[in-house]
């Protein structure tokens, strides 16, 4: 998409044209979907990248789901340089079994130091019993993602160690990592059970 650094959440907050209206529109999604999405679309036209992401989430979770609209808004956020947009678009493709497209997006995210993209790229490398072929790529991605706070990556790495996939000598390390990941996951879940670092 671009050779520029992807924008994180803090960057998007700083660039937000009307944070107060954004928060009101987001809160309105649960009670008046049409009005909320209309307000978010207006904000998106004014350059609000967070509105684009919220619209993608809204259409992905709506009943019935509108995945075409979700993809449209995630892609707009991604094209405007948002790491959250890239990850959401990649995850949507992963869930639709479009693994080639998801891999391309997660690869870009990983190259931009996004820990969520690293974890899901590792999942793609392990897909369809390809673990042995990609074992060292997977380990590197999981270790880096875990070091940046992704609990799901830490747990996945722990299971790989405990299963002896990286040698019997790493089994005790796997047990320690697994117990540590459980504690970290509990702390995160108390604050926010929907935290993306818990997704797997």
PDB file of C-alpha atoms in Angstrom:
ATOM      1  CA  UNK A   1       0.000   0.000   0.000  1.00  0.00           C
ATOM      2  CA  UNK A   2       2.674   2.466   1.022  1.00  0.00           C
ATOM      3  CA  UNK A   3       6.262   2.717   2.161  1.00  0.00           C
ATOM      4  CA  UNK A   4       5.261   5.170   4.903  1.00  0.00           C
ATOM      5  CA  UNK A   5       4.924   4.170   8.546  1.00  0.00           C
ATOM      6  CA  UNK A   6       1.442   2.969   9.358  1.00  0.00           C
ATOM      7  CA  UNK A   7      -0.523   5.102  11.800  1.00  0.00           C
ATOM      8  CA  UNK A   8      -1.394   3.656  15.196  1.00  0.00           C
ATOM      9  CA  UNK A   9      -4.411   4.472  17.364  1.00  0.00           C
ATOM     10  CA  UNK A  10      -2.720   7.441  19.046  1.00  0.00           C
ATOM     11  CA  UNK A  11      -1.876   8.899  15.639  1.00  0.00           C
ATOM     12  CA  UNK A  12      -5.499   8.574  14.540  1.00  0.00           C
ATOM     13  CA  UNK A  13      -6.779  10.264  17.696  1.00  0.00           C
ATOM     14  CA  UNK A  14      -4.468  13.223  17.082  1.00  0.00           C
ATOM     15  CA  UNK A  15      -5.726  13.535  13.495  1.00  0.00           C
ATOM     16  CA  UNK A  16      -9.418  13.123  14.374  1.00  0.00           C
ATOM     17  CA  UNK A  17     -11.380  16.154  13.053  1.00  0.00           C
ATOM     18  CA  UNK A  18     -14.183  15.951  15.662  1.00  0.00           C
ATOM     19  CA  UNK A  19     -13.515  13.538  18.520  1.00  0.00           C
ATOM     20  CA  UNK A  20     -16.640  14.529  20.440  1.00  0.00           C
ATOM     21  CA  UNK A  21     -18.933  13.809  17.483  1.00  0.00           C
ATOM     22  CA  UNK A  22     -17.059  10.583  16.770  1.00  0.00           C
ATOM     23  CA  UNK A  23     -17.682   9.328  20.306  1.00  0.00           C
ATOM     24  CA  UNK A  24     -21.373  10.279  20.171  1.00  0.00           C
ATOM     25  CA  UNK A  25     -21.856   8.575  16.813  1.00  0.00           C
ATOM     26  CA  UNK A  26     -20.088   5.437  18.016  1.00  0.00           C
ATOM     27  CA  UNK A  27     -22.245   5.289  21.158  1.00  0.00           C
ATOM     28  CA  UNK A  28     -25.347   5.677  18.980  1.00  0.00           C
ATOM     29  CA  UNK A  29     -24.622   2.465  17.051  1.00  0.00           C
ATOM     30  CA  UNK A  30     -26.343   0.319  19.672  1.00  0.00           C
ATOM     31  CA  UNK A  31     -29.615   2.283  19.576  1.00  0.00           C
ATOM     32  CA  UNK A  32     -29.907   3.898  16.134  1.00  0.00           C
ATOM     33  CA  UNK A  33     -27.763   2.099  13.571  1.00  0.00           C
ATOM     34  CA  UNK A  34     -28.859   4.118  10.537  1.00  0.00           C
ATOM     35  CA  UNK A  35     -28.303   7.505  12.140  1.00  0.00           C
ATOM     36  CA  UNK A  36     -24.986   6.419  13.650  1.00  0.00           C
ATOM     37  CA  UNK A  37     -23.585   5.072  10.381  1.00  0.00           C
ATOM     38  CA  UNK A  38     -24.759   8.216   8.587  1.00  0.00           C
ATOM     39  CA  UNK A  39     -22.892  10.411  11.072  1.00  0.00           C
ATOM     40  CA  UNK A  40     -19.794   8.224  10.871  1.00  0.00           C
ATOM     41  CA  UNK A  41     -19.876   8.366   7.065  1.00  0.00           C
ATOM     42  CA  UNK A  42     -20.046  12.167   7.223  1.00  0.00           C
ATOM     43  CA  UNK A  43     -17.046  12.191   9.543  1.00  0.00           C
ATOM     44  CA  UNK A  44     -15.200   9.830   7.204  1.00  0.00           C
ATOM     45  CA  UNK A  45     -15.809  12.303   4.368  1.00  0.00           C
ATOM     46  CA  UNK A  46     -14.115  14.919   6.564  1.00  0.00           C
ATOM     47  CA  UNK A  47     -11.049  12.711   6.915  1.00  0.00           C
ATOM     48  CA  UNK A  48     -11.839  10.736  10.069  1.00  0.00           C
ATOM     49  CA  UNK A  49      -9.984   7.439   9.705  1.00  0.00           C
ATOM     50  CA  UNK A  50     -11.381   6.104  12.983  1.00  0.00           C
ATOM     51  CA  UNK A  51     -14.870   6.600  11.544  1.00  0.00           C
ATOM     52  CA  UNK A  52     -13.901   4.358   8.642  1.00  0.00           C
ATOM     53  CA  UNK A  53     -12.772   1.647  11.051  1.00  0.00           C
ATOM     54  CA  UNK A  54     -15.913   1.987  13.186  1.00  0.00           C
ATOM     55  CA  UNK A  55     -18.062   1.733  10.056  1.00  0.00           C
ATOM     56  CA  UNK A  56     -16.251  -1.440   9.040  1.00  0.00           C
ATOM     57  CA  UNK A  57     -16.840  -2.927  12.483  1.00  0.00           C
ATOM     58  CA  UNK A  58     -20.484  -1.840  12.471  1.00  0.00           C
ATOM     59  CA  UNK A  59     -21.271  -3.492   9.136  1.00  0.00           C
ATOM     60  CA  UNK A  60     -19.306  -6.618  10.027  1.00  0.00           C
ATOM     61  CA  UNK A  61     -21.310  -7.037  13.245  1.00  0.00           C
ATOM     62  CA  UNK A  62     -24.698  -5.907  11.924  1.00  0.00           C
ATOM     63  CA  UNK A  63     -27.620  -8.298  11.553  1.00  0.00           C
ATOM     64  CA  UNK A  64     -27.573  -9.330   8.810  1.00  0.00           C
ATOM     65  CA  UNK A  65     -23.857  -8.779   8.274  1.00  0.00           C
ATOM     66  CA  UNK A  66     -22.782  -6.612   5.362  1.00  0.00           C
ATOM     67  CA  UNK A  67     -19.269  -7.871   4.659  1.00  0.00           C
ATOM     68  CA  UNK A  68     -18.963  -5.965   1.383  1.00  0.00           C
ATOM     69  CA  UNK A  69     -19.558  -2.680   3.210  1.00  0.00           C
ATOM     70  CA  UNK A  70     -17.216  -3.755   6.011  1.00  0.00           C
ATOM     71  CA  UNK A  71     -14.464  -4.506   3.500  1.00  0.00           C
ATOM     72  CA  UNK A  72     -15.043  -1.172   1.754  1.00  0.00           C
ATOM     73  CA  UNK A  73     -14.545   0.842   4.952  1.00  0.00           C
ATOM     74  CA  UNK A  74     -11.643  -1.210   6.270  1.00  0.00           C
ATOM     75  CA  UNK A  75      -9.929  -0.779   2.915  1.00  0.00           C
ATOM     76  CA  UNK A  76     -10.468   2.996   3.028  1.00  0.00           C
ATOM     77  CA  UNK A  77      -8.890   3.107   6.486  1.00  0.00           C
ATOM     78  CA  UNK A  78      -5.992   0.982   5.261  1.00  0.00           C
ATOM     79  CA  UNK A  79      -5.497   3.145   2.173  1.00  0.00           C
ATOM     80  CA  UNK A  80      -5.334   6.149   4.499  1.00  0.00           C
ATOM     81  CA  UNK A  81      -2.456   4.549   6.376  1.00  0.00           C
ATOM     82  CA  UNK A  82      -4.157   3.039   9.446  1.00  0.00           C
ATOM     83  CA  UNK A  83      -2.561  -0.066  10.961  1.00  0.00           C
ATOM     84  CA  UNK A  84      -5.955  -0.928  12.474  1.00  0.00           C
ATOM     85  CA  UNK A  85      -7.508  -0.790   9.010  1.00  0.00           C
ATOM     86  CA  UNK A  86      -4.841  -3.068   7.566  1.00  0.00           C
ATOM     87  CA  UNK A  87      -5.259  -5.620  10.348  1.00  0.00           C
ATOM     88  CA  UNK A  88      -9.067  -5.560  10.219  1.00  0.00           C
ATOM     89  CA  UNK A  89      -9.028  -6.004   6.441  1.00  0.00           C
ATOM     90  CA  UNK A  90      -6.539  -8.858   6.695  1.00  0.00           C
ATOM     91  CA  UNK A  91      -8.584 -10.578   9.393  1.00  0.00           C
ATOM     92  CA  UNK A  92     -11.754 -10.225   7.327  1.00  0.00           C
ATOM     93  CA  UNK A  93     -10.032 -11.932   4.391  1.00  0.00           C
ATOM     94  CA  UNK A  94      -8.714 -14.644   6.727  1.00  0.00           C
ATOM     95  CA  UNK A  95     -12.226 -15.318   8.020  1.00  0.00           C
ATOM     96  CA  UNK A  96     -13.471 -15.514   4.416  1.00  0.00           C
ATOM     97  CA  UNK A  97     -10.691 -18.058   3.649  1.00  0.00           C
ATOM     98  CA  UNK A  98      -8.971 -15.602   1.303  1.00  0.00           C
ATOM     99  CA  UNK A  99      -5.603 -16.621   2.700  1.00  0.00           C
ATOM    100  CA  UNK A 100      -3.425 -15.217  -0.089  1.00  0.00           C
ATOM    101  CA  UNK A 101      -4.878 -11.726   0.332  1.00  0.00           C
ATOM    102  CA  UNK A 102      -4.728 -12.002   4.117  1.00  0.00           C
ATOM    103  CA  UNK A 103      -1.079 -13.084   3.964  1.00  0.00           C
ATOM    104  CA  UNK A 104      -0.139 -10.078   1.828  1.00  0.00           C
ATOM    105  CA  UNK A 105      -1.792  -7.686   4.274  1.00  0.00           C
ATOM    106  CA  UNK A 106      -0.409  -9.329   7.411  1.00  0.00           C
ATOM    107  CA  UNK A 107       3.049  -9.377   5.840  1.00  0.00           C
ATOM    108  CA  UNK A 108       2.871  -5.613   5.394  1.00  0.00           C
ATOM    109  CA  UNK A 109       1.614  -5.215   8.945  1.00  0.00           C
ATOM    110  CA  UNK A 110       4.433  -7.380  10.302  1.00  0.00           C
ATOM    111  CA  UNK A 111       6.982  -5.341   8.357  1.00  0.00           C
ATOM    112  CA  UNK A 112       5.510  -2.269  10.071  1.00  0.00           C
ATOM    113  CA  UNK A 113       6.010  -3.862  13.506  1.00  0.00           C
ATOM    114  CA  UNK A 114       2.321  -4.617  14.138  1.00  0.00           C
ATOM    115  CA  UNK A 115       2.145  -7.448  16.677  1.00  0.00           C
ATOM    116  CA  UNK A 116      -1.371  -8.533  15.695  1.00  0.00           C
ATOM    117  CA  UNK A 117      -0.343  -8.943  12.058  1.00  0.00           C
ATOM    118  CA  UNK A 118       2.696 -10.963  13.161  1.00  0.00           C
ATOM    119  CA  UNK A 119       0.516 -13.418  15.069  1.00  0.00           C
ATOM    120  CA  UNK A 120      -2.007 -13.915  12.272  1.00  0.00           C
ATOM    121  CA  UNK A 121       0.737 -14.225   9.670  1.00  0.00           C
ATOM    122  CA  UNK A 122       2.182 -17.036  11.794  1.00  0.00           C
ATOM    123  CA  UNK A 123      -1.263 -18.687  11.799  1.00  0.00           C
ATOM    124  CA  UNK A 124      -1.340 -18.541   7.999  1.00  0.00           C
ATOM    125  CA  UNK A 125       2.135 -20.077   7.785  1.00  0.00           C
ATOM    126  CA  UNK A 126       0.929 -22.920  10.024  1.00  0.00           C
ATOM    127  CA  UNK A 127      -2.309 -23.405   8.071  1.00  0.00           C
ATOM    128  CA  UNK A 128      -3.022 -26.732   6.348  1.00  0.00           C
ATOM    129  CA  UNK A 129      -0.295 -28.629   8.206  1.00  0.00           C
ATOM    130  CA  UNK A 130       2.478 -26.369   6.921  1.00  0.00           C
ATOM    131  CA  UNK A 131       4.037 -25.959  10.365  1.00  0.00           C
ATOM    132  CA  UNK A 132       7.154 -28.044   9.732  1.00  0.00           C
ATOM    133  CA  UNK A 133       7.855 -26.217   6.479  1.00  0.00           C
ATOM    134  CA  UNK A 134       7.603 -22.804   8.148  1.00  0.00           C
ATOM    135  CA  UNK A 135       8.607 -23.627  11.732  1.00  0.00           C
ATOM    136  CA  UNK A 136      11.363 -21.032  12.054  1.00  0.00           C
ATOM    137  CA  UNK A 137       9.357 -18.247  10.422  1.00  0.00           C
ATOM    138  CA  UNK A 138       6.491 -19.069  12.776  1.00  0.00           C
ATOM    139  CA  UNK A 139       8.704 -19.060  15.862  1.00  0.00           C
ATOM    140  CA  UNK A 140      10.271 -15.721  14.952  1.00  0.00           C
ATOM    141  CA  UNK A 141       6.873 -14.117  14.366  1.00  0.00           C
ATOM    142  CA  UNK A 142       5.359 -15.518  17.563  1.00  0.00           C
ATOM    143  CA  UNK A 143       8.343 -14.499  19.678  1.00  0.00           C
ATOM    144  CA  UNK A 144       8.324 -10.962  18.335  1.00  0.00           C
ATOM    145  CA  UNK A 145       4.551 -10.624  18.673  1.00  0.00           C
ATOM    146  CA  UNK A 146       4.646 -12.002  22.226  1.00  0.00           C
ATOM    147  CA  UNK A 147       7.461  -9.620  23.167  1.00  0.00           C
ATOM    148  CA  UNK A 148       5.178  -6.749  22.153  1.00  0.00           C
ATOM    149  CA  UNK A 149       2.375  -7.924  24.443  1.00  0.00           C
ATOM    150  CA  UNK A 150       0.283 -10.267  22.297  1.00  0.00           C
ATOM    151  CA  UNK A 151      -0.952 -12.921  24.732  1.00  0.00           C
ATOM    152  CA  UNK A 152      -2.342 -15.174  21.992  1.00  0.00           C
ATOM    153  CA  UNK A 153       1.098 -15.303  20.378  1.00  0.00           C
ATOM    154  CA  UNK A 154       2.683 -16.152  23.723  1.00  0.00           C
ATOM    155  CA  UNK A 155       0.171 -18.946  24.273  1.00  0.00           C
ATOM    156  CA  UNK A 156       0.675 -20.347  20.752  1.00  0.00           C
ATOM    157  CA  UNK A 157       4.443 -20.301  21.226  1.00  0.00           C
ATOM    158  CA  UNK A 158       4.048 -22.042  24.591  1.00  0.00           C
ATOM    159  CA  UNK A 159       2.000 -24.866  23.049  1.00  0.00           C
ATOM    160  CA  UNK A 160       4.587 -25.317  20.288  1.00  0.00           C
ATOM    161  CA  UNK A 161       7.332 -25.629  22.898  1.00  0.00           C
ATOM    162  CA  UNK A 162       5.282 -28.005  25.077  1.00  0.00           C
ATOM    163  CA  UNK A 163       4.585 -30.246  22.071  1.00  0.00           C
ATOM    164  CA  UNK A 164       8.324 -30.533  21.460  1.00  0.00           C
ATOM    165  CA  UNK A 165       8.190 -28.837  18.070  1.00  0.00           C
ATOM    166  CA  UNK A 166      11.343 -26.891  18.897  1.00  0.00           C
ATOM    167  CA  UNK A 167      13.168 -29.619  20.775  1.00  0.00           C
ATOM    168  CA  UNK A 168      12.576 -31.417  24.053  1.00  0.00           C
ATOM    169  CA  UNK A 169      14.748 -28.902  25.883  1.00  0.00           C
ATOM    170  CA  UNK A 170      12.137 -26.189  25.312  1.00  0.00           C
ATOM    171  CA  UNK A 171       9.261 -28.117  26.925  1.00  0.00           C
ATOM    172  CA  UNK A 172       9.859 -26.626  30.426  1.00  0.00           C
ATOM    173  CA  UNK A 173      10.056 -23.163  28.856  1.00  0.00           C
ATOM    174  CA  UNK A 174       6.740 -23.865  27.147  1.00  0.00           C
ATOM    175  CA  UNK A 175       5.082 -24.735  30.452  1.00  0.00           C
ATOM    176  CA  UNK A 176       6.355 -21.508  32.015  1.00  0.00           C
ATOM    177  CA  UNK A 177       5.220 -19.455  29.011  1.00  0.00           C
ATOM    178  CA  UNK A 178       1.781 -21.055  29.096  1.00  0.00           C
ATOM    179  CA  UNK A 179       1.232 -20.314  32.784  1.00  0.00           C
ATOM    180  CA  UNK A 180       2.521 -16.786  32.264  1.00  0.00           C
ATOM    181  CA  UNK A 181       0.170 -16.270  29.304  1.00  0.00           C
ATOM    182  CA  UNK A 182      -2.821 -17.392  31.388  1.00  0.00           C
ATOM    183  CA  UNK A 183      -2.024 -14.788  34.031  1.00  0.00           C
ATOM    184  CA  UNK A 184      -1.540 -12.032  31.462  1.00  0.00           C
ATOM    185  CA  UNK A 185      -4.749 -12.994  29.640  1.00  0.00           C
ATOM    186  CA  UNK A 186      -6.729 -12.830  32.882  1.00  0.00           C
ATOM    187  CA  UNK A 187      -5.422  -9.336  33.625  1.00  0.00           C
ATOM    188  CA  UNK A 188      -6.277  -8.100  30.126  1.00  0.00           C
ATOM    189  CA  UNK A 189      -9.713  -9.767  30.080  1.00  0.00           C
ATOM    190  CA  UNK A 190     -10.701  -8.039  33.321  1.00  0.00           C
ATOM    191  CA  UNK A 191     -10.088  -4.655  31.695  1.00  0.00           C
ATOM    192  CA  UNK A 192     -11.353  -5.511  28.200  1.00  0.00           C
ATOM    193  CA  UNK A 193     -12.548  -9.012  27.241  1.00  0.00           C
ATOM    194  CA  UNK A 194     -12.641  -7.942  23.566  1.00  0.00           C
ATOM    195  CA  UNK A 195      -8.984  -6.887  23.480  1.00  0.00           C
ATOM    196  CA  UNK A 196      -7.488  -8.010  20.106  1.00  0.00           C
ATOM    197  CA  UNK A 197      -4.440  -9.372  21.946  1.00  0.00           C
ATOM    198  CA  UNK A 198      -6.708 -12.189  23.177  1.00  0.00           C
ATOM    199  CA  UNK A 199      -8.012 -13.181  19.723  1.00  0.00           C
ATOM    200  CA  UNK A 200      -6.881 -16.503  18.323  1.00  0.00           C
TER     201      UNK A 200
END
